[in-house]
CSV table of C-alpha atoms and ligand atoms in Angstrom, one decimal:
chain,number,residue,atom,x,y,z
A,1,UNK,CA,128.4,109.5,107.3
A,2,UNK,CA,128.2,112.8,106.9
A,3,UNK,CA,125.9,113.8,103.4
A,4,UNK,CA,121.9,114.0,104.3
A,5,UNK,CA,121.0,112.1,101.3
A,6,UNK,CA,123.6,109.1,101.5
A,7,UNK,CA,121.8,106.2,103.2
A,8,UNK,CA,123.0,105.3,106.5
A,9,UNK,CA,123.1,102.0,108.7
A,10,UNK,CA,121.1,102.3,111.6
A,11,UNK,CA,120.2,99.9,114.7
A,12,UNK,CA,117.2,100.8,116.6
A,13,UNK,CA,116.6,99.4,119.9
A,14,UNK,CA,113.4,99.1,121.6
A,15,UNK,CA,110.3,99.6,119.3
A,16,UNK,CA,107.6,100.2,121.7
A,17,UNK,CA,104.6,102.7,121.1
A,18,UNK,CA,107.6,105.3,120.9
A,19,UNK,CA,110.3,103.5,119.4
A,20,UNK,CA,108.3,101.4,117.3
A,21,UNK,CA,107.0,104.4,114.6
A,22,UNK,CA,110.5,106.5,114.9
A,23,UNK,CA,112.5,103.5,113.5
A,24,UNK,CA,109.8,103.3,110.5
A,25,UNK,CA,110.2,107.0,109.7
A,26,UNK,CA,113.8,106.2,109.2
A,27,UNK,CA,113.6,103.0,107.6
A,28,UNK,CA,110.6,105.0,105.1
A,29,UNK,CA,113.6,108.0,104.7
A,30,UNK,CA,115.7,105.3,103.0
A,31,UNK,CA,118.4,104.4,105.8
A,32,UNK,CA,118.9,100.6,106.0
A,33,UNK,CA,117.4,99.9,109.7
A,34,UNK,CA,118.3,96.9,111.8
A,35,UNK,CA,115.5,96.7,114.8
A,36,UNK,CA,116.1,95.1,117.8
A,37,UNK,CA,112.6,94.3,120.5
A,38,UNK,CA,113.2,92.3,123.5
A,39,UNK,CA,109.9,90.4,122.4
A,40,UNK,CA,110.4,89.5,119.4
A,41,UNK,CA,106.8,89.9,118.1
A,42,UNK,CA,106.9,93.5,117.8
A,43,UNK,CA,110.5,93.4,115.5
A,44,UNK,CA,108.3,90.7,113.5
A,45,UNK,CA,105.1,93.5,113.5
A,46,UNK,CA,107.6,96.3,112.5
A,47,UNK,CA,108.8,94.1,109.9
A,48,UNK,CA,105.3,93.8,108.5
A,49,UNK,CA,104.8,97.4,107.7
A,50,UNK,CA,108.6,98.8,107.1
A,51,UNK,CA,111.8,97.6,104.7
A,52,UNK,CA,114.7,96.3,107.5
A,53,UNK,CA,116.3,93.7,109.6
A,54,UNK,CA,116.1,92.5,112.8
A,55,UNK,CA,118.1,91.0,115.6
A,56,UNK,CA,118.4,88.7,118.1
A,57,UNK,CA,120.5,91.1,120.7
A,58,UNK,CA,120.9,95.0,121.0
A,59,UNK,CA,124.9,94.0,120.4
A,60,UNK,CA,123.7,92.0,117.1
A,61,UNK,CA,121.8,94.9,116.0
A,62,UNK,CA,124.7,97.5,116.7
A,63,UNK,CA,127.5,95.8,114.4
A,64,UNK,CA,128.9,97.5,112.2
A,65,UNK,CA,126.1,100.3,112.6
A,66,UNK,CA,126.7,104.4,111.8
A,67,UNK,CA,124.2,105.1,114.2
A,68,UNK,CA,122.2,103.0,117.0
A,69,UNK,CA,118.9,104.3,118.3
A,70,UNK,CA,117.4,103.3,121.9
A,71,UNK,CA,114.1,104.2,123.2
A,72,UNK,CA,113.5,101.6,126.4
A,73,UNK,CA,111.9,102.3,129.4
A,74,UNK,CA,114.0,103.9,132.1
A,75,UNK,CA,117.4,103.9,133.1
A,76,UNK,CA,118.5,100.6,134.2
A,77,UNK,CA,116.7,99.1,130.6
A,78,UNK,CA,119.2,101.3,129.2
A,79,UNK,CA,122.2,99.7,130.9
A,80,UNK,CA,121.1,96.7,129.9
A,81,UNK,CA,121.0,97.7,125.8
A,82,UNK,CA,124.3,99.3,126.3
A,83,UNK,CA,126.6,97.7,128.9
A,84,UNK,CA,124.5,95.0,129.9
A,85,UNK,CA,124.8,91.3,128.5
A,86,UNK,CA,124.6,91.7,124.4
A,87,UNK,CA,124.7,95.0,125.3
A,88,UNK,CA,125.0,97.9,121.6
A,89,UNK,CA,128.4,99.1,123.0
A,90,UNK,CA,130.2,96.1,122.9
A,91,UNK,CA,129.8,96.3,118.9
A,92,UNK,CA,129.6,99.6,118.0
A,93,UNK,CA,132.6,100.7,115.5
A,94,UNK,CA,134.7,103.3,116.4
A,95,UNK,CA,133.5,107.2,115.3
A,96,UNK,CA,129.8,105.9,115.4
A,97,UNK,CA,127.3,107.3,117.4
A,98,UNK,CA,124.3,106.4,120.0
A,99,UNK,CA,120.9,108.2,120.1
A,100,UNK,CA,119.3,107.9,123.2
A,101,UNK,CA,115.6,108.5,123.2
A,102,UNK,CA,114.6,107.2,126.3
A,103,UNK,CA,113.6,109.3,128.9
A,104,UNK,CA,116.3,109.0,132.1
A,105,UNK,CA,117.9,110.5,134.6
A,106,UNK,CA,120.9,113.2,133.3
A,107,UNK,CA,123.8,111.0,135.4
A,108,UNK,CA,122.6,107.7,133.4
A,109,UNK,CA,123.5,109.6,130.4
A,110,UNK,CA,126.8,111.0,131.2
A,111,UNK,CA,127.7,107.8,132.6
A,112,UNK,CA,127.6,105.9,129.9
A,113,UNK,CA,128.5,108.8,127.6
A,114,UNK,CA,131.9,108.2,129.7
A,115,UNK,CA,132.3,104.5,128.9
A,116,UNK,CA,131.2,105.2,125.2
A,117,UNK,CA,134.0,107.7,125.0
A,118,UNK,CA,136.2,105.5,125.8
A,119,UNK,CA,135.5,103.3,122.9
A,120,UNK,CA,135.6,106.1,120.8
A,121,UNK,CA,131.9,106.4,120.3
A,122,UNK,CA,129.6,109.2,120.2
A,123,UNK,CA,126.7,110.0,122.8
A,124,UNK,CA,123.0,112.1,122.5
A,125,UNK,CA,120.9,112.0,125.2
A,126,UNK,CA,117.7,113.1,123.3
A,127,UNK,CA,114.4,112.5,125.3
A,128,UNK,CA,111.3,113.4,123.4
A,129,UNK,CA,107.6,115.0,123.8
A,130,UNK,CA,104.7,114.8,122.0
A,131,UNK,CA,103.5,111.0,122.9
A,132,UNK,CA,102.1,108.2,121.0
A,133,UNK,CA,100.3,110.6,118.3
A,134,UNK,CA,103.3,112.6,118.1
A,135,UNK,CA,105.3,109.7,117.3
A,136,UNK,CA,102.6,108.2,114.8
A,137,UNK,CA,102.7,111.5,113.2
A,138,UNK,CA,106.5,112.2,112.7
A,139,UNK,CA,106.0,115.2,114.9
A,140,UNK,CA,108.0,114.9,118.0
A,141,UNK,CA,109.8,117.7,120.0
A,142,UNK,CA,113.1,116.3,120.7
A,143,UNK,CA,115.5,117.8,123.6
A,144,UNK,CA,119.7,117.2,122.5
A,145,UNK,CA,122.4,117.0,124.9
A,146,UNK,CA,125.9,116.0,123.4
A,147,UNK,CA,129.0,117.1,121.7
A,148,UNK,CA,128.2,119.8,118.8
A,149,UNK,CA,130.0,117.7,116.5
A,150,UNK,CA,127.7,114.1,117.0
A,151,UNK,CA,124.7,116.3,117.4
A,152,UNK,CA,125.5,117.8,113.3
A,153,UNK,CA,126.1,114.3,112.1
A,154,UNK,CA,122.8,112.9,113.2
A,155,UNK,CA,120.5,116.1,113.6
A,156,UNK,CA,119.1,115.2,109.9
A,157,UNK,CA,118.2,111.6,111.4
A,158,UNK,CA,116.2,113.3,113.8
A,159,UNK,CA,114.6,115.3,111.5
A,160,UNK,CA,112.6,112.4,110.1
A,161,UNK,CA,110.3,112.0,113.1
A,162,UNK,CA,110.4,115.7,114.5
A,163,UNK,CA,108.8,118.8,114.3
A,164,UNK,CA,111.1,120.8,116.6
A,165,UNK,CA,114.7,119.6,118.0
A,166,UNK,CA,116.8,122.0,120.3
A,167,UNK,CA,120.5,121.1,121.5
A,168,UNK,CA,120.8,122.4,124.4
A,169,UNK,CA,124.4,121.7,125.3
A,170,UNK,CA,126.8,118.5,127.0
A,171,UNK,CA,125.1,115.3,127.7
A,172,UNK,CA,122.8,115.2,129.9
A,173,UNK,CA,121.4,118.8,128.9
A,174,UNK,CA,118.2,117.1,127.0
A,175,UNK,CA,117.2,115.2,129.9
A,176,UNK,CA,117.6,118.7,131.7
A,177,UNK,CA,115.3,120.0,129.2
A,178,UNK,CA,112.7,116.9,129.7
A,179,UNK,CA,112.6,117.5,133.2
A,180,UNK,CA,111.5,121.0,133.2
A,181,UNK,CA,109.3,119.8,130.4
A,182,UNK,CA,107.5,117.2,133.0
A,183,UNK,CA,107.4,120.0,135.5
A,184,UNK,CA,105.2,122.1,133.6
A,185,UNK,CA,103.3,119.3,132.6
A,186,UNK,CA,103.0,118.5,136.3
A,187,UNK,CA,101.6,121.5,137.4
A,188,UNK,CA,99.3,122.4,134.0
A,189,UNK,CA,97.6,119.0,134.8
A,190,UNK,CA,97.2,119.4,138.2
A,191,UNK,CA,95.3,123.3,137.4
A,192,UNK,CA,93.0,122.1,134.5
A,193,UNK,CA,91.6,119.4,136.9
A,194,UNK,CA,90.7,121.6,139.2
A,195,UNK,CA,89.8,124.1,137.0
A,196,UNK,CA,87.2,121.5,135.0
A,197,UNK,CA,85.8,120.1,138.7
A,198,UNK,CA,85.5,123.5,139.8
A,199,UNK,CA,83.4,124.4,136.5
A,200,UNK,CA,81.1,121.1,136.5
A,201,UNK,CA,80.4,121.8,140.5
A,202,UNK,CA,79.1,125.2,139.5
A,203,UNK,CA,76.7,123.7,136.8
A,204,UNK,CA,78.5,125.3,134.3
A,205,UNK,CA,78.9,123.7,130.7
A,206,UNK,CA,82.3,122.4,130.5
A,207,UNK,CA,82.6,122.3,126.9
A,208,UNK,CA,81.5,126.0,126.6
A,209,UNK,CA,83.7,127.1,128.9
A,210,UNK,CA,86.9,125.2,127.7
A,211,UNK,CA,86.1,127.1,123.8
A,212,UNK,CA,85.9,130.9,125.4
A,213,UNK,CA,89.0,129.9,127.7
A,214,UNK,CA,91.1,128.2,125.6
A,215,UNK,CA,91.2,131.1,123.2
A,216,UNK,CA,92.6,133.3,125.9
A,217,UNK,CA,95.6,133.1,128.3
A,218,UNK,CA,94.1,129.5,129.9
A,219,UNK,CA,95.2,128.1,126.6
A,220,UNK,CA,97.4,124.8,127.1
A,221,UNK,CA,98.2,121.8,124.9
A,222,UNK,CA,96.0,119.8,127.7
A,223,UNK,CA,93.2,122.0,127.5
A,224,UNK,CA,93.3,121.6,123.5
A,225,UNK,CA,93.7,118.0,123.9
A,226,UNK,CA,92.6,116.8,127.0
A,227,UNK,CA,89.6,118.8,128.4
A,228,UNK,CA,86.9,117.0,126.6
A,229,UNK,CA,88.4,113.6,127.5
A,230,UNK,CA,88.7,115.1,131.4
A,231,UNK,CA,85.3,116.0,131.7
A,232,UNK,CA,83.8,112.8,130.0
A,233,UNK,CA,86.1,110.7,133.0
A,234,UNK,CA,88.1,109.0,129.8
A,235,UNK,CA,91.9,107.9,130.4
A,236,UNK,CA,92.6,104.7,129.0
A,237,UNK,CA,94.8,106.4,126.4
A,238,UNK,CA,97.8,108.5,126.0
A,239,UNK,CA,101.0,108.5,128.1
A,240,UNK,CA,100.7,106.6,131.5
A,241,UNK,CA,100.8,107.8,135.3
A,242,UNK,CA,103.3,105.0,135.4
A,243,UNK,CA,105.8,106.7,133.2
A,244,UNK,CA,105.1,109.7,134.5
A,245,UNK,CA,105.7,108.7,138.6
A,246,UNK,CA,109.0,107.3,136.9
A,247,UNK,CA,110.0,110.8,135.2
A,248,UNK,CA,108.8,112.4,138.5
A,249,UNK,CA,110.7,110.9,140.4
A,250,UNK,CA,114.1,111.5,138.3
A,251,UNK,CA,112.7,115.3,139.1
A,252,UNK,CA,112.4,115.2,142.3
A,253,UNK,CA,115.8,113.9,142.5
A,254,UNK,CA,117.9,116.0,140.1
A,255,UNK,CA,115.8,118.9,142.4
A,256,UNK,CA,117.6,117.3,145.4
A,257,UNK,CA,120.9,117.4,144.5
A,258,UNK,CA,120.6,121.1,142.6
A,259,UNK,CA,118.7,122.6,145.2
A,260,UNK,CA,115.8,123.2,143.3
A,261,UNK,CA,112.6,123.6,145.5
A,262,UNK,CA,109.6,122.2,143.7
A,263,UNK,CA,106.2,121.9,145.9
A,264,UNK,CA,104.0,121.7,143.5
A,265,UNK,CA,105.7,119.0,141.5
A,266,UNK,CA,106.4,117.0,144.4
A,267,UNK,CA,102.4,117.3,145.8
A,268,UNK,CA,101.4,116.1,142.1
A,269,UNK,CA,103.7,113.2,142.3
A,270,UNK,CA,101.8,112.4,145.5
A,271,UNK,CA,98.8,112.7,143.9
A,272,UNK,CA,99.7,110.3,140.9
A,273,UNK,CA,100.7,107.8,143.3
A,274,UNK,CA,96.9,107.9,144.8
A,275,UNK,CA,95.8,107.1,141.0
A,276,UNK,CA,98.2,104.5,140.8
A,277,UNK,CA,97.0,103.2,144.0
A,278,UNK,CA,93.5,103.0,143.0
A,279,UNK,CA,94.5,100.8,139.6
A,280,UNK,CA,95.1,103.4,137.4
A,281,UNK,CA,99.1,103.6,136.6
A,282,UNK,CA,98.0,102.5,132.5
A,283,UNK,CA,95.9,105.6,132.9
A,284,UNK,CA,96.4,109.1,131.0
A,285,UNK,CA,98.3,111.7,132.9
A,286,UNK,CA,94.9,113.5,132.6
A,287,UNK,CA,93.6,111.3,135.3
A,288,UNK,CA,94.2,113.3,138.0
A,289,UNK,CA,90.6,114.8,137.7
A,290,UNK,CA,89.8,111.5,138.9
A,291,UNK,CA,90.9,111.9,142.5
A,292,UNK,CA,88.6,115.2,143.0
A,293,UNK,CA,85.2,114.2,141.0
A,294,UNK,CA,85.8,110.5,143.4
A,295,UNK,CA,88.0,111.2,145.5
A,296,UNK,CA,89.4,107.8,147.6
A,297,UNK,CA,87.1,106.6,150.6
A,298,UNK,CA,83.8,109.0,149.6
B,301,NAP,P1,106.8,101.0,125.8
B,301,NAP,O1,105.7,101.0,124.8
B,301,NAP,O2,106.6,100.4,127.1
B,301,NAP,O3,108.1,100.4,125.1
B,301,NAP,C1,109.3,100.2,125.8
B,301,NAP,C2,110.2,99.5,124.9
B,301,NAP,O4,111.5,99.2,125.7
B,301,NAP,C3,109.7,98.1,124.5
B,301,NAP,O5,110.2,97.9,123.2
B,301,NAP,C4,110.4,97.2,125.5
B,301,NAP,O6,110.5,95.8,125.0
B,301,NAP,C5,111.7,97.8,125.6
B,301,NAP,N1,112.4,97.5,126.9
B,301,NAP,C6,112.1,97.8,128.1
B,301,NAP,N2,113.0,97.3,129.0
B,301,NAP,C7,113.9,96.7,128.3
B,301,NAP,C8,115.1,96.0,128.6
B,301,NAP,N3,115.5,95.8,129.9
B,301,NAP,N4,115.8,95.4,127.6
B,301,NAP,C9,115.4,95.5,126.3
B,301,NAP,N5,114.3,96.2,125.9
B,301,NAP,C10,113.6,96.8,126.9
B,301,NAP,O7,107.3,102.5,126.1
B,301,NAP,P2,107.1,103.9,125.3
B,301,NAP,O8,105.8,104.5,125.5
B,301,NAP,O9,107.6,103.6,123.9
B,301,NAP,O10,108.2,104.8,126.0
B,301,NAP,C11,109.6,104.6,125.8
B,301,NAP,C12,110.3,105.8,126.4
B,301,NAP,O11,109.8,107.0,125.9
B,301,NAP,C13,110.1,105.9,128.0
B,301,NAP,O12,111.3,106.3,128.6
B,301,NAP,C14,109.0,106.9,128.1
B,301,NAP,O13,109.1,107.6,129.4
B,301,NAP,C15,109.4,107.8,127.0
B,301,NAP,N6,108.2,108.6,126.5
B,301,NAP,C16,107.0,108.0,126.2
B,301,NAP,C17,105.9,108.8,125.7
B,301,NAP,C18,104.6,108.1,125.5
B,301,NAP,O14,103.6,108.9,125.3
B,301,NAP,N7,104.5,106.8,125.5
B,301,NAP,C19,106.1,110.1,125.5
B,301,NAP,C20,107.4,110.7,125.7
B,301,NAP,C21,108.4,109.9,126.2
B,301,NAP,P3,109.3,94.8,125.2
B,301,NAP,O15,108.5,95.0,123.9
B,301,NAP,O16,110.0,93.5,125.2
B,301,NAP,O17,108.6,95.1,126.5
C-alpha cells in the first residue's frame, strides 16, 4: 500500500457533515471506498453522488480494508466503531491502518492505539479544522499524531481533502494540537464579540470598522468570516456550541491533569453553556455575541 497512485481499499466510518464530503474526495481520487453511516440514509445519499460500497456495520466495512477512516462524534462513539459491537478492529487485517478524524480526548486515542497494536494495526489520531466549508472544499487543516511510519503510508490519503497537515509526533499529539487549536478559538470568539458590541454601542458602523481593522493586527479567520454574520445576530450555521462545549470540555480536562491554567477558556466555556441554555447548542460558535447584545433576564 505503499505507491500514491495505486488505488487503495478504504472504509470510512461516519459520513456526517465532516465525514460525509472527506470520503467522497477519496472515492473521486480513485481509492475504492466502503462507507459505513449508523443511519443508513446518508450511506444511501453518499452513494448518490460518489462511486463505492456501503455497509451494514463499522466491522463489515473494515474487512479486508488497507485503511479505515472514522469521523464520529466524541469519544465513546469512537469506542463503539472500534471496540464496540461490530466494532472496525475486530476485522481490520494485520499491517493496516486506522485514521481517526474525530475530535477526542488524547487518552481515547492512545487507548485504543494500545489495543490496535496489539492486533498489529496501525493508529493516527488526526482531528481536523476548517468546518463544514472546509470540508466541502477539500481544504481542511489536519493535526497527525502517530508512528512516522503509518503517518508516510497514509499522509497522501490525507492529502485529498487537506490544505495543510502537520504530524506532530506519538498518538495523541493531533488531539494535542486540536486542543490548543479550540483555545485560541475560545478566546478570539470571546474578543470579537465584545469588540463588535462595544462598536455597535458606540454608534459606530460595524461593517466599516471590521474593513480598516481586519487589514491590520485585529485580523482573524472570525473576523474575515464571522463579523458580518455577528453583527446581523445570524448563527444557524457553521460548527455548533454543542461540539464545541464537548471539545471544551476535553480542554479543560487535559488542562487538569497537565497543570495548565486556562481562565479564559474555562469563563468561555461558561459562557457557551449560558447559549446552550437559552436553546442555542445548534448555534454557530459565533453566538456568543448573543449573550451581551440580550443578555439572559434583561
Ligand atoms: P455530525 O454531522 O453530527 O456527524 C457525526 C457522524 O458520526 C454521523 O455520521 C453519525 O451517524 C456518526 N455517529 C455518531 N455517533 C455514532 C455512534 N455511536 N456509532 C456510529 N456512528 C456514530 O458531526 P460532524 O460535524 O461531521 O463532526 C464530526 C467530528 O468532527 C466531531 O468530533 C466534531 O467535533 C469534529 N469537527 C466538526 C467540525 C464541523 O464544523 N462540523 C469541524 C471540525 C471538527 P448518524 O448519521 O447515524 O447520526
Amino acid at each position: 500500500m505503499s505507491s500514491k497512485k495505486h488505488p487503495l481499499n478504504i472504509a470510512f466510518i461516519g459520513l456526517g457533515v465532516m465525514g460525509f464530503p472527506m470520503a467522497g474526495y477519496l472515492a473521486n481520487a480513485g481509492h475504492n471506498v466502503t462507507v459505513y453511516n449508523r443511519t443508513s440514509a446518508k450511506a444511501d445519499a453518499w452513494l448518490q453522488q460518489y462511486p463505492g460500497t456501503k455497509a451494514d456495520t463499522p466491522a463489515d466495512a473494515a474487512q479486508d480494508k488497507d485503511v479505515v477512516f472514522a469521523c464520529v462524534g466524541n469519544d465513546h462513539d469512537l469506542r463503539q466503531v472500534t471496540i464496540g459491537e461490530h466494532g472496525a478492529f475486530a476485522t481490520m487485517p494485520e499491517s493496516s491502518i486506522f485514521v481517526d478524524h474525530t475530535t477526542t480526548s488524547a487518552s481515547v486515542a492512545t487507548e485504543l492505539a494500545a489495543i490496535a497494536e496489539k492486533r498489529q494495526i496501525g493508529y493516527i489520531d488526526a482531528p481536523v479544522s476548517g468546518g463544514q466549508a472546509g470540508a466541502e472544499k477539500g481544504a481542511l487543516t489536519v493535526m497527525i499524531g502517530g508512528a512516522d511510519a503509518h503517518y508516510q503510508k497514509i499522509v497522501h490519503l490525507i492529502r485529498c481533502y487537506a490544505k495543510m497537515q502537520k504530524h506532530l509526533g506519538p498518538v495523541g499529539k493531533g488531539q494535542m494540537c486540536k486542543m490548543v487549536n479550540q483555545i485560541c478559538i475560545a478566546g478570539i470568539v470571546q474578543g470579537l464579540s465584545e469588540a463588535l458590541h462595544f462598536a455597535k454601542r458606540n454608534d459606530l458602523d460595524t461593517d466599516a470598522v471590521v474593513e480598516v481593522i481586519s487589514k491590520g493586527a485585529a485580523q482573524s479567520w472570525q473576523m474575515d468570516n464571522r463579523a458580518k454574520t455577528m453583527s446581523q445576530g445570524e448563527f444557524e450555521f457553521g460548527f455548533a456550541v454543542d461540539w464545541m462545549r464537548k471539545d471544551l470540555s476535553i480542554v479543560l480536562e487535559q488542562a487538569r491533569t497537565s497543570g495548565a491554567h486556562l481562565p479564559l477558556t474555562a469563563l468561555v466555556d461558561q459562557f457557551y453553556s449560558q447559549v446552550q441554555a437559552q436553546g442555542g447548542g445548534r448555534y454557530d460558535t459565533s453566538s456568543l455575541i448573543s449573550l451581551l447584545e440580550k443578555p439572559s433576564g434583561k
